[in-house]
mmCIF file of C-alpha atoms and ligand atoms in Angstrom:
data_model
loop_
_atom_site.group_PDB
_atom_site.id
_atom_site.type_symbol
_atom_site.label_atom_id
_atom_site.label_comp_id
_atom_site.label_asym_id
_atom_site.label_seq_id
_atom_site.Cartn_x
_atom_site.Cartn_y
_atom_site.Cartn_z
ATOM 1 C CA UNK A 173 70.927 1.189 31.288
ATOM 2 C CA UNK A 174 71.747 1.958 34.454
ATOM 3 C CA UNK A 175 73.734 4.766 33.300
ATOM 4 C CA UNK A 176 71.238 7.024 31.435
ATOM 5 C CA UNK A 177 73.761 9.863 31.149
ATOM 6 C CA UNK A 178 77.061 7.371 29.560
ATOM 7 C CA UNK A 179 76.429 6.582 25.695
ATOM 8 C CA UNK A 180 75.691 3.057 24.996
ATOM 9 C CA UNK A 181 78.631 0.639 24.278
ATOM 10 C CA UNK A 182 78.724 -1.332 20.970
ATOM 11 C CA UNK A 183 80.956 -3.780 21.245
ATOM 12 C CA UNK A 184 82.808 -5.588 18.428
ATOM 13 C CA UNK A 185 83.383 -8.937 19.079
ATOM 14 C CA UNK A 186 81.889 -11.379 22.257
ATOM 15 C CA UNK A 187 82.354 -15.271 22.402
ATOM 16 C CA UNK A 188 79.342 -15.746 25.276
ATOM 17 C CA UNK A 189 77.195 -18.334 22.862
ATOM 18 C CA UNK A 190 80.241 -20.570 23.408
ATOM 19 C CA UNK A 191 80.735 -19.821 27.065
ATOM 20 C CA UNK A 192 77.498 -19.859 28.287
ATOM 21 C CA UNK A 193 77.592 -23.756 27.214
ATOM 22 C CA UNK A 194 81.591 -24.414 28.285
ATOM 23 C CA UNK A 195 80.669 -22.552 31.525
ATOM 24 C CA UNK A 196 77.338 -23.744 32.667
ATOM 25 C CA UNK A 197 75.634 -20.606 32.660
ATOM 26 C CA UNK A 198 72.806 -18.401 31.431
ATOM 27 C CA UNK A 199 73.473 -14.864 29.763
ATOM 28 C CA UNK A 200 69.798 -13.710 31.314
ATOM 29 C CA UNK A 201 71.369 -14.208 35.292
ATOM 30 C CA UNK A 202 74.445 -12.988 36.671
ATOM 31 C CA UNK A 203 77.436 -15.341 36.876
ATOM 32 C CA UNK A 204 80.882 -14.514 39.175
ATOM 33 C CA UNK A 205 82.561 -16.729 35.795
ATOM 34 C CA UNK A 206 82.617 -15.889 32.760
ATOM 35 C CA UNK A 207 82.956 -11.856 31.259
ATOM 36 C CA UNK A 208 79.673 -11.292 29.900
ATOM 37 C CA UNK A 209 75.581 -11.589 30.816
ATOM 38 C CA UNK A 210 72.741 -9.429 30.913
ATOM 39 C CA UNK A 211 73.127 -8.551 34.218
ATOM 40 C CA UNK A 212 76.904 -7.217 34.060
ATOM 41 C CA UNK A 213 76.284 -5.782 30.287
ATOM 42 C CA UNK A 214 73.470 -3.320 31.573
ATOM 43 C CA UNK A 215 76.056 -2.378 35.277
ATOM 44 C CA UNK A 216 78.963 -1.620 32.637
ATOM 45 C CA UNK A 217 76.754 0.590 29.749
ATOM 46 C CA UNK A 218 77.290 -2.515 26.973
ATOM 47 C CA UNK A 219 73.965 -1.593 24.775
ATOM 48 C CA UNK A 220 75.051 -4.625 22.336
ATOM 49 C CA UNK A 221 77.644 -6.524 20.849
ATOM 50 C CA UNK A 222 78.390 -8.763 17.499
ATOM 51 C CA UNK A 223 77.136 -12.259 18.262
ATOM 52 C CA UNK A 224 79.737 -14.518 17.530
ATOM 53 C CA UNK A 225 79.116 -17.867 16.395
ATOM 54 C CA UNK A 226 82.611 -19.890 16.531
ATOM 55 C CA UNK A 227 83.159 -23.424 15.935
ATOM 56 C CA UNK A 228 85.717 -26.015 17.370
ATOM 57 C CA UNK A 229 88.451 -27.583 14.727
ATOM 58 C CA UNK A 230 86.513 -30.634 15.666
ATOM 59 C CA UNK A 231 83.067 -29.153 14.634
ATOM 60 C CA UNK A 232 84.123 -27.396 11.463
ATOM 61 C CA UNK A 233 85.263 -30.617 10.630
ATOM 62 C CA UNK A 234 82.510 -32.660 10.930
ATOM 63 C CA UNK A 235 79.289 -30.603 10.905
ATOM 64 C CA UNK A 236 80.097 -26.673 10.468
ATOM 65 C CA UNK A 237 76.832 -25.791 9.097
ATOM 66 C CA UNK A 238 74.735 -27.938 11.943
ATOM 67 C CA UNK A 239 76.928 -26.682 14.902
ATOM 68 C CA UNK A 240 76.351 -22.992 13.699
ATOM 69 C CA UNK A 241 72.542 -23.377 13.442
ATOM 70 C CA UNK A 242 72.649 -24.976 17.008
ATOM 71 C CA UNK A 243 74.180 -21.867 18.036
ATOM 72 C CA UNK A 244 72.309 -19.484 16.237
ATOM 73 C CA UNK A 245 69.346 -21.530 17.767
ATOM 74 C CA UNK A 246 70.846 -20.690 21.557
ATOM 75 C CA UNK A 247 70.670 -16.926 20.548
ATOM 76 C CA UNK A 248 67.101 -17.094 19.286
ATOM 77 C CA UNK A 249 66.181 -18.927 22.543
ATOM 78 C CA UNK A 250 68.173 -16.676 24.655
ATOM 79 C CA UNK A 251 66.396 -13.640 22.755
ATOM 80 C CA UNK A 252 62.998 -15.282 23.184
ATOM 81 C CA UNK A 253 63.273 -15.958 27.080
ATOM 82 C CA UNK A 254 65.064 -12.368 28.071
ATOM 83 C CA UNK A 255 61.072 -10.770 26.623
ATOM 84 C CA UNK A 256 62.457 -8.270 25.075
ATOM 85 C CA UNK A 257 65.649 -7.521 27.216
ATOM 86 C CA UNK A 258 67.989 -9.371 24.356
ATOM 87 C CA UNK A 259 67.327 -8.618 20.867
ATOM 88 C CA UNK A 260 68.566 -9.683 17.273
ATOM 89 C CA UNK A 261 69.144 -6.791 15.217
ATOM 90 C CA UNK A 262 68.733 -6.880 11.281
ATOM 91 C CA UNK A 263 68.327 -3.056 10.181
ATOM 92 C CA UNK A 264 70.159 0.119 11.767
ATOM 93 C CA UNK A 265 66.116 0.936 12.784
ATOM 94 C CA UNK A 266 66.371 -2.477 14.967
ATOM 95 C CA UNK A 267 69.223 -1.227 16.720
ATOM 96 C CA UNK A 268 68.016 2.098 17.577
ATOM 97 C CA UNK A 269 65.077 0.731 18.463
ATOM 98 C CA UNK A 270 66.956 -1.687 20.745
ATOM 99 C CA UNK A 271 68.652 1.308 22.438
ATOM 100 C CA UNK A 272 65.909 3.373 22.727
ATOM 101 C CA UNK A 273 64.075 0.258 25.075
ATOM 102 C CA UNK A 274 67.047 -0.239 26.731
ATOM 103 C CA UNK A 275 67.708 -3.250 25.438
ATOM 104 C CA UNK A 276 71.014 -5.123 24.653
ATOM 105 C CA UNK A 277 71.391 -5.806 20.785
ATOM 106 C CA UNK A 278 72.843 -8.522 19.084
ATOM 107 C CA UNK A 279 74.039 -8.877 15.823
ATOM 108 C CA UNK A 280 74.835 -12.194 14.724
ATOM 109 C CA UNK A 281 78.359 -12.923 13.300
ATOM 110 C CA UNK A 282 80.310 -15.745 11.585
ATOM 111 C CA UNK A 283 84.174 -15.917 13.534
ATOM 112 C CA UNK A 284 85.102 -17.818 9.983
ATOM 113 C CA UNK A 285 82.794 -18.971 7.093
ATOM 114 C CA UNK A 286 82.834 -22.417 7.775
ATOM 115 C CA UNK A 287 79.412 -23.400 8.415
ATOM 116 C CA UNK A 288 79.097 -22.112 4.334
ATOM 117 C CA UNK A 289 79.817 -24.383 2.034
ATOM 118 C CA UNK A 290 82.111 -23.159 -0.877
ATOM 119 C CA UNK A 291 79.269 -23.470 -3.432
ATOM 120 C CA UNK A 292 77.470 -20.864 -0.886
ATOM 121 C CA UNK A 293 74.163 -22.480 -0.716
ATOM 122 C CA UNK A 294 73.616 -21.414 2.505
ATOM 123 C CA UNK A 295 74.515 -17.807 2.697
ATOM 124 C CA UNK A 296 71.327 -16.397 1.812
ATOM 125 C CA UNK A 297 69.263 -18.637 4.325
ATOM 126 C CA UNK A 298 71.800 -17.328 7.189
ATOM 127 C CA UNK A 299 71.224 -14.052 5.864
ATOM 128 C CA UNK A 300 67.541 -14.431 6.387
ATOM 129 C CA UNK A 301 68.181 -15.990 9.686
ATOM 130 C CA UNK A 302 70.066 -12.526 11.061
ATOM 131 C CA UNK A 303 73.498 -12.997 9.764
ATOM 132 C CA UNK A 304 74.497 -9.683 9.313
ATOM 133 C CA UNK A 305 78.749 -9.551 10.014
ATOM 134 C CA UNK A 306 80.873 -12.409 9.020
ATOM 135 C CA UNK A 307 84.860 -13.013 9.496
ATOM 136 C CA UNK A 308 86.456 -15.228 6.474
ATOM 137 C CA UNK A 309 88.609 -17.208 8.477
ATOM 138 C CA UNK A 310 89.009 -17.333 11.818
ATOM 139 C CA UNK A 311 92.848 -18.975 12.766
ATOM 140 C CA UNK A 312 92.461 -22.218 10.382
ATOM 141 C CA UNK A 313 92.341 -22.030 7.005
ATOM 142 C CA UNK A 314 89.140 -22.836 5.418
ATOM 143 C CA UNK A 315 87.507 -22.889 1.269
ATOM 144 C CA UNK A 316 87.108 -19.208 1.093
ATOM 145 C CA UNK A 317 91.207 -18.074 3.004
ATOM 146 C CA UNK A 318 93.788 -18.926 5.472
ATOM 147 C CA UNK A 319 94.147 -17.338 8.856
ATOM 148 C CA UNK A 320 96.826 -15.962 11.171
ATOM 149 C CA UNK A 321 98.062 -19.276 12.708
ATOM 150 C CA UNK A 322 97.849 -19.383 16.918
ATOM 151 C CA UNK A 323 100.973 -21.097 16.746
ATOM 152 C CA UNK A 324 103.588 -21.117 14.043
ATOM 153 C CA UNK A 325 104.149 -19.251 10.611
ATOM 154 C CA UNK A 326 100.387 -18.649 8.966
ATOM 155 C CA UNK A 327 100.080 -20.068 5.465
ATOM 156 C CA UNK A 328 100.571 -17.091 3.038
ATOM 157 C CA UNK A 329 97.792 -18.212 0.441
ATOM 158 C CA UNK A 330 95.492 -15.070 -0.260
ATOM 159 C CA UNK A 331 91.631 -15.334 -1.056
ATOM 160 C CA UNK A 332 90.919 -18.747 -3.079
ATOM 161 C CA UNK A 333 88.490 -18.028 -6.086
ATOM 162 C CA UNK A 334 85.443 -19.341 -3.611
ATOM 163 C CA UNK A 335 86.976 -16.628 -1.246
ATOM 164 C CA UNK A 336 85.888 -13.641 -3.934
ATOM 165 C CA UNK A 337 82.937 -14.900 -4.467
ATOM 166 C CA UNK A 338 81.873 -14.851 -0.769
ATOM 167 C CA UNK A 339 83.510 -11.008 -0.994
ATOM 168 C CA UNK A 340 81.074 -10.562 -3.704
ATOM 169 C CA UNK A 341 78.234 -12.250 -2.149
ATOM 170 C CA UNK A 342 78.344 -10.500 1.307
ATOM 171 C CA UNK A 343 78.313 -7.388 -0.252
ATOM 172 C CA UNK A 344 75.201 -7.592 -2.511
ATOM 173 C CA UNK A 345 73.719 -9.075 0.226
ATOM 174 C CA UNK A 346 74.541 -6.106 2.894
ATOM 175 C CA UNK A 347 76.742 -8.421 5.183
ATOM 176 C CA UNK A 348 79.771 -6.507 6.891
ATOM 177 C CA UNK A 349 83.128 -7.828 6.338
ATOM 178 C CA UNK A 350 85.667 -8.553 8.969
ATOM 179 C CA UNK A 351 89.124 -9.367 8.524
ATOM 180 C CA UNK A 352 90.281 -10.022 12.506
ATOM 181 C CA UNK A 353 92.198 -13.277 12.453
ATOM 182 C CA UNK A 354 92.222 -12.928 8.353
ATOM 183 C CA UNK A 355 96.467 -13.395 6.729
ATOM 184 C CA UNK A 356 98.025 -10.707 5.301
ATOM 185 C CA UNK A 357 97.918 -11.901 1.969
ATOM 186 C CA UNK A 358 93.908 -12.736 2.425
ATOM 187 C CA UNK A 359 93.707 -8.950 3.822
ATOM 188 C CA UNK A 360 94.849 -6.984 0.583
ATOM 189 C CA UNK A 361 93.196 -9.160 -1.592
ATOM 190 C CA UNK A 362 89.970 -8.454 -0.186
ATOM 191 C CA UNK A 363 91.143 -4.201 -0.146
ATOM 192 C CA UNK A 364 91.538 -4.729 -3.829
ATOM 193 C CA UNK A 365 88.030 -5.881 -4.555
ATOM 194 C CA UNK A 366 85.665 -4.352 -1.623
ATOM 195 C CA UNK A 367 84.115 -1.101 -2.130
ATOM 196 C CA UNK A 368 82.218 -1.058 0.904
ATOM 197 C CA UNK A 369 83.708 0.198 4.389
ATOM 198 C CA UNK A 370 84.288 -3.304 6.183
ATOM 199 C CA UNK A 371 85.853 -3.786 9.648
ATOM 200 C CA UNK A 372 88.450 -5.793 11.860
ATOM 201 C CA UNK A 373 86.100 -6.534 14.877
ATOM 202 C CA UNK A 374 88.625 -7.083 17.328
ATOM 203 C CA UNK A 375 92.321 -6.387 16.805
ATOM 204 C CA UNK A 376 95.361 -3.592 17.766
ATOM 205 C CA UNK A 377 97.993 -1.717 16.512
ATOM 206 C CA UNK A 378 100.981 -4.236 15.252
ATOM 207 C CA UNK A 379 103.069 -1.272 16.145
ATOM 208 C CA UNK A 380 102.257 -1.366 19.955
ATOM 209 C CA UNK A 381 102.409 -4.934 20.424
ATOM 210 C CA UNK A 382 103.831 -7.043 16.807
ATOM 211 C CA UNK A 383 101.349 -10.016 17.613
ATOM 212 C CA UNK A 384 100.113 -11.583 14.114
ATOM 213 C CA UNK A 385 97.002 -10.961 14.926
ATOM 214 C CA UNK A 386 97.303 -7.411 14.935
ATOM 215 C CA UNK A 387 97.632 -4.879 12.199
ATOM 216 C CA UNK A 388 100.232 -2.989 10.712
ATOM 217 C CA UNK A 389 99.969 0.622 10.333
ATOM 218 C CA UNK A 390 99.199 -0.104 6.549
ATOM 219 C CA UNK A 391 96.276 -1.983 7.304
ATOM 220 C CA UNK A 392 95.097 0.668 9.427
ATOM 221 C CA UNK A 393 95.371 3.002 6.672
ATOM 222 C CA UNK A 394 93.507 0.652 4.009
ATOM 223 C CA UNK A 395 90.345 0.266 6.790
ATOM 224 C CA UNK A 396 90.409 3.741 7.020
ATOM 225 C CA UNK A 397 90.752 4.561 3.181
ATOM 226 C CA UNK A 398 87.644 2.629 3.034
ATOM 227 C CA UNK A 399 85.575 4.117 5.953
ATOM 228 C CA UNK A 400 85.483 0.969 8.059
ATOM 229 C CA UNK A 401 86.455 0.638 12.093
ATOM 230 C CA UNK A 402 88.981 -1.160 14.167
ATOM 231 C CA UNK A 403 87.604 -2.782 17.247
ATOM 232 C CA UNK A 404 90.750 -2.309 20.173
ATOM 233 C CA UNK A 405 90.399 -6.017 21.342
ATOM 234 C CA UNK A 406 91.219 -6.447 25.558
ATOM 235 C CA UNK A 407 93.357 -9.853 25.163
ATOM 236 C CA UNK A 408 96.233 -9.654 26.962
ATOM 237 C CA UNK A 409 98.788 -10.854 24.192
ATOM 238 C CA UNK A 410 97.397 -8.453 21.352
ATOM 239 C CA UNK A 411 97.804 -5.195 24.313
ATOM 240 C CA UNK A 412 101.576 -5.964 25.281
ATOM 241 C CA UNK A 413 104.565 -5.024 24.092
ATOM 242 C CA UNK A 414 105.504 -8.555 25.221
ATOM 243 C CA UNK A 415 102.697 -10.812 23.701
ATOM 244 C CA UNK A 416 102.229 -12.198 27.303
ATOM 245 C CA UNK A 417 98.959 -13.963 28.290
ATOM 246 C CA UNK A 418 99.361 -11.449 31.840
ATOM 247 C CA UNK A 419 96.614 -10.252 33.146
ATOM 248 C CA UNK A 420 98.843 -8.185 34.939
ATOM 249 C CA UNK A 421 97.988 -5.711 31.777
ATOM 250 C CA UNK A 422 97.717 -1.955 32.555
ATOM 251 C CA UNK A 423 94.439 -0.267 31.394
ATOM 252 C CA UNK A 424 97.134 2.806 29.812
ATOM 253 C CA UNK A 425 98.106 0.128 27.185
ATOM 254 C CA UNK A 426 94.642 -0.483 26.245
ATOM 255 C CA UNK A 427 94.324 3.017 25.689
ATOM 256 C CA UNK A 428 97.256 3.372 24.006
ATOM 257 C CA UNK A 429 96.024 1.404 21.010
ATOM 258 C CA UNK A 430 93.023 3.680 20.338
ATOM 259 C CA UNK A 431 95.238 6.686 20.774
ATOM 260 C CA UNK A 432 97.917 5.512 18.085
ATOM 261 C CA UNK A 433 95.325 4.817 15.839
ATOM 262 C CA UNK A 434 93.550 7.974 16.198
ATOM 263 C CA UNK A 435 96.990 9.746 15.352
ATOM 264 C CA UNK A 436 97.438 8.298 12.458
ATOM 265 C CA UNK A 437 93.705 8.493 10.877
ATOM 266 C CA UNK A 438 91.416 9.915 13.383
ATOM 267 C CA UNK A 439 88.608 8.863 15.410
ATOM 268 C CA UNK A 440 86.284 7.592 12.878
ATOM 269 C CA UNK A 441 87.982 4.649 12.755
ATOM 270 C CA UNK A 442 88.178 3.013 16.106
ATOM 271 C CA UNK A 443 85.824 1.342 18.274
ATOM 272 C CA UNK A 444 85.994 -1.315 21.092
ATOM 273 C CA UNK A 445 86.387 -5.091 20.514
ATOM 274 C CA UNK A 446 86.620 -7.210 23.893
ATOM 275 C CA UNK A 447 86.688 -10.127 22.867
ATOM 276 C CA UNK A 448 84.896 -11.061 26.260
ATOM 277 C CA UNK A 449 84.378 -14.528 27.310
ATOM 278 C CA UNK A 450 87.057 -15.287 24.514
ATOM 279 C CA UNK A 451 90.319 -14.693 25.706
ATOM 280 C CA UNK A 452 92.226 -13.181 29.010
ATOM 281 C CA UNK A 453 91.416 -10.125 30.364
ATOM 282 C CA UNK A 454 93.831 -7.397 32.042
ATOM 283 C CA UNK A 455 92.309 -7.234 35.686
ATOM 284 C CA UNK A 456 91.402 -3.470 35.319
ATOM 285 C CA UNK A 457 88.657 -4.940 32.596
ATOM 286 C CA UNK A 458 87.798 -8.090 33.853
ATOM 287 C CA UNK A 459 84.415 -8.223 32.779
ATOM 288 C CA UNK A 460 81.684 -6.086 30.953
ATOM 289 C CA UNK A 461 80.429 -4.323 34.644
ATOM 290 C CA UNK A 462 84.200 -2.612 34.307
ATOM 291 C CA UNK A 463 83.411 -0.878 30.916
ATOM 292 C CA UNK A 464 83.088 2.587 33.027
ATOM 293 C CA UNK A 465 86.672 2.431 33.982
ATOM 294 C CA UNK A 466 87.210 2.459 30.287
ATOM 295 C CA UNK A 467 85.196 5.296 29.561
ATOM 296 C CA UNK A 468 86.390 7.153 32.577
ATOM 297 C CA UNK A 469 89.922 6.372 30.989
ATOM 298 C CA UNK A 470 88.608 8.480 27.739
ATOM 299 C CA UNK A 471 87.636 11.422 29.449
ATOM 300 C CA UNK A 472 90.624 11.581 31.829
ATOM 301 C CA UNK A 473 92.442 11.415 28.560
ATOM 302 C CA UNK A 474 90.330 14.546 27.849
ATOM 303 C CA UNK A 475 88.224 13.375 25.235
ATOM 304 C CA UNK A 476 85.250 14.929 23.546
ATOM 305 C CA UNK A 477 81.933 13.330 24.516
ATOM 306 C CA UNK A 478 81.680 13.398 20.582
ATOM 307 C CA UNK A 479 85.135 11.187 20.198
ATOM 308 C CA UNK A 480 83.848 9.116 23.031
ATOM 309 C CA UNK A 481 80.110 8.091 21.031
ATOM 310 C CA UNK A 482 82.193 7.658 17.883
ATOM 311 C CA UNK A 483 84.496 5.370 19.696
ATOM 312 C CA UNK A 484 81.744 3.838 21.955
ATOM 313 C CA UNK A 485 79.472 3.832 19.154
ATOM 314 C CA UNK A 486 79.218 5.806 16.505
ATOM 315 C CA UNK A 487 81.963 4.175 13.985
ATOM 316 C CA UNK A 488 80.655 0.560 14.191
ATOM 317 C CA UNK A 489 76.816 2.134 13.793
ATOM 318 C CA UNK A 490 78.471 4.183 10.610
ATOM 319 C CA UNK A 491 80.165 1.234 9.060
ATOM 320 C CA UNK A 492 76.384 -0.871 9.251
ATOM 321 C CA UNK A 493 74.190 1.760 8.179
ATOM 322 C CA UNK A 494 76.643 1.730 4.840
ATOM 323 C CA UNK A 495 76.856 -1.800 4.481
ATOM 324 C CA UNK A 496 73.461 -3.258 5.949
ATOM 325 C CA UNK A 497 70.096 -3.005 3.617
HETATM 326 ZN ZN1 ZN B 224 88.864 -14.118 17.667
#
């Protein structure tokens, strides 16, 4: 880090294994496109992020499970060539130990359970290949639950019977559950049967901006009941009042998502959740080397440097060392 003094940033939710290929470019250099590589990450204080491994409509369709293993296979490469600097975390240890070299962490997610088949006779190898955080659905409906729908009214089917036993599953295993992108219906089915804290990697307060995609104030509570963490996401439409794709997005509403949802259940259950390299920034955090201005943003707020390492990192580090084995 280049900022010894700043506590490192854990950050929720990332989309670079898809970019670097869409974009042309390689996490380990520094690229004017894109929001996230090695280079920025270690300028703006970002110690680590969930990996996310996301799939097309057109590859879940034909060949989920192969496309994910292709992109778990980028990571291991990526990990492999950075010597150290990039590193796939398994254990809470691993991530410490990550930190404490300085280097950036990864822990490698699922954005929907599609590569798994509905018998799950794959789960375990992923498991043993680093999968460590997985999302149901993402925004298509899938064996295991339907998601919030991008466009139009989302199907209001909850968990299927597959679904509950991928809940079950994930939890005897130690994989952390995320329900960003997950219906409502889908959401309180899972709160009835998880007793483990779980998390929504990257989504706001419905309250502040009434996008589908965030959560109501209810939902907040249940994640907190539990223990888990809210990642405050930096797309555009989930900040605004509006909904609008505008960059033009001030950082003060960005803010004011982690500051409604510390009022109503304190700060042990909020974090950050980008979504860099996965949807549009506001200009004041355009990439990972503006992360400071965020942090900055916290203490001008008058924050306690222990609310800031809870909210920086502290409350997703929690929620893992609960879940993770
Ligand atoms: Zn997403």
């Amino acid at each position: 880090m280049t900022q010894p003094s700043a506590p490192p940033i854990l950050d929720g939710h990332e989309d670079f294994l898809t970019a670097m290929v869409r974009q042309q470019r390689d996490f380990l250099s520094e690229s004017a496109t894109g929001h996230v590589d090695l280079p920025r990450a270690q300028r703006g204080g970002l110690g680590g992020t969930f990996v996310s491994v996301f799939l097309t409509n057109e590859q879940a369709e034909l060949n989920a499970t192969g496309a994910a293993i292709q992109q778990i296979d980028r990571f291991y490469d990526l990990c492999e060539r950075s010597q150290g600097k990039v590193r796939l975390v398994r254990t809470v240890a691993d991530l410490d130990a990550a930190w404490a070299a300085s280097a950036f962490a990864g822990i490698l997610h699922f954005e929907g359970a599609d590569p798994i088949s509905p018998s799950l006779k794959e789960l375990r190898l992923f498991y043993q290949g680093g999968l460590r955080s997985l999302g149901i659905v993402w925004s298509r409906p899938n064996a295991f639950a339907s998601g919030v729908s991008l466009r139009g009214p989302s199907p209001t089917t909850g968990l299927s019977e597959r679904g509950y036993a991928l809940v079950e599953q994930c939890q005897r295993l130690g994989i952390v559950l995320d329900v960003s992108h997950l219906n409502p219906e889908g959401f309180w089915d899972l709160v009835r049967v998880i007793d483990r804290p779980f998390i929504a990697s990257h989504s706001n307060a419905a309250a502040l901006s009434p996008h589908p995609r965030n959560l109501t104030d209810e939902q907040i509570r249940a994640i907190a009941e539990k223990d888990g963490t809210i990642g405050i996401t930096f797309c555009c439409a989930f900040v605004r009042p509006d909904c609008a794709l505008n960059p033009d997005t001030p950082l003060e509403l960005v803010l004011a998502h982690f500051e409604h949802i510390i009022r109503l259940v304190g700060d042990r259950h909020v974090a950050i959740g980008s979504d860099f390299d996965g949807a549009t920034m506001p200009r004041a955090l355009a990439d990972a080397a503006a992360l400071p201005a965020l942090v900055e943003a916290f203490e001008r707020r008058g924050w306690s440097s222990e609310r800031i390492e809870r909210v920086c990192f502290g409350n997703f580090r929690r929620v893992l060392a609960a879940v993770w084995r």
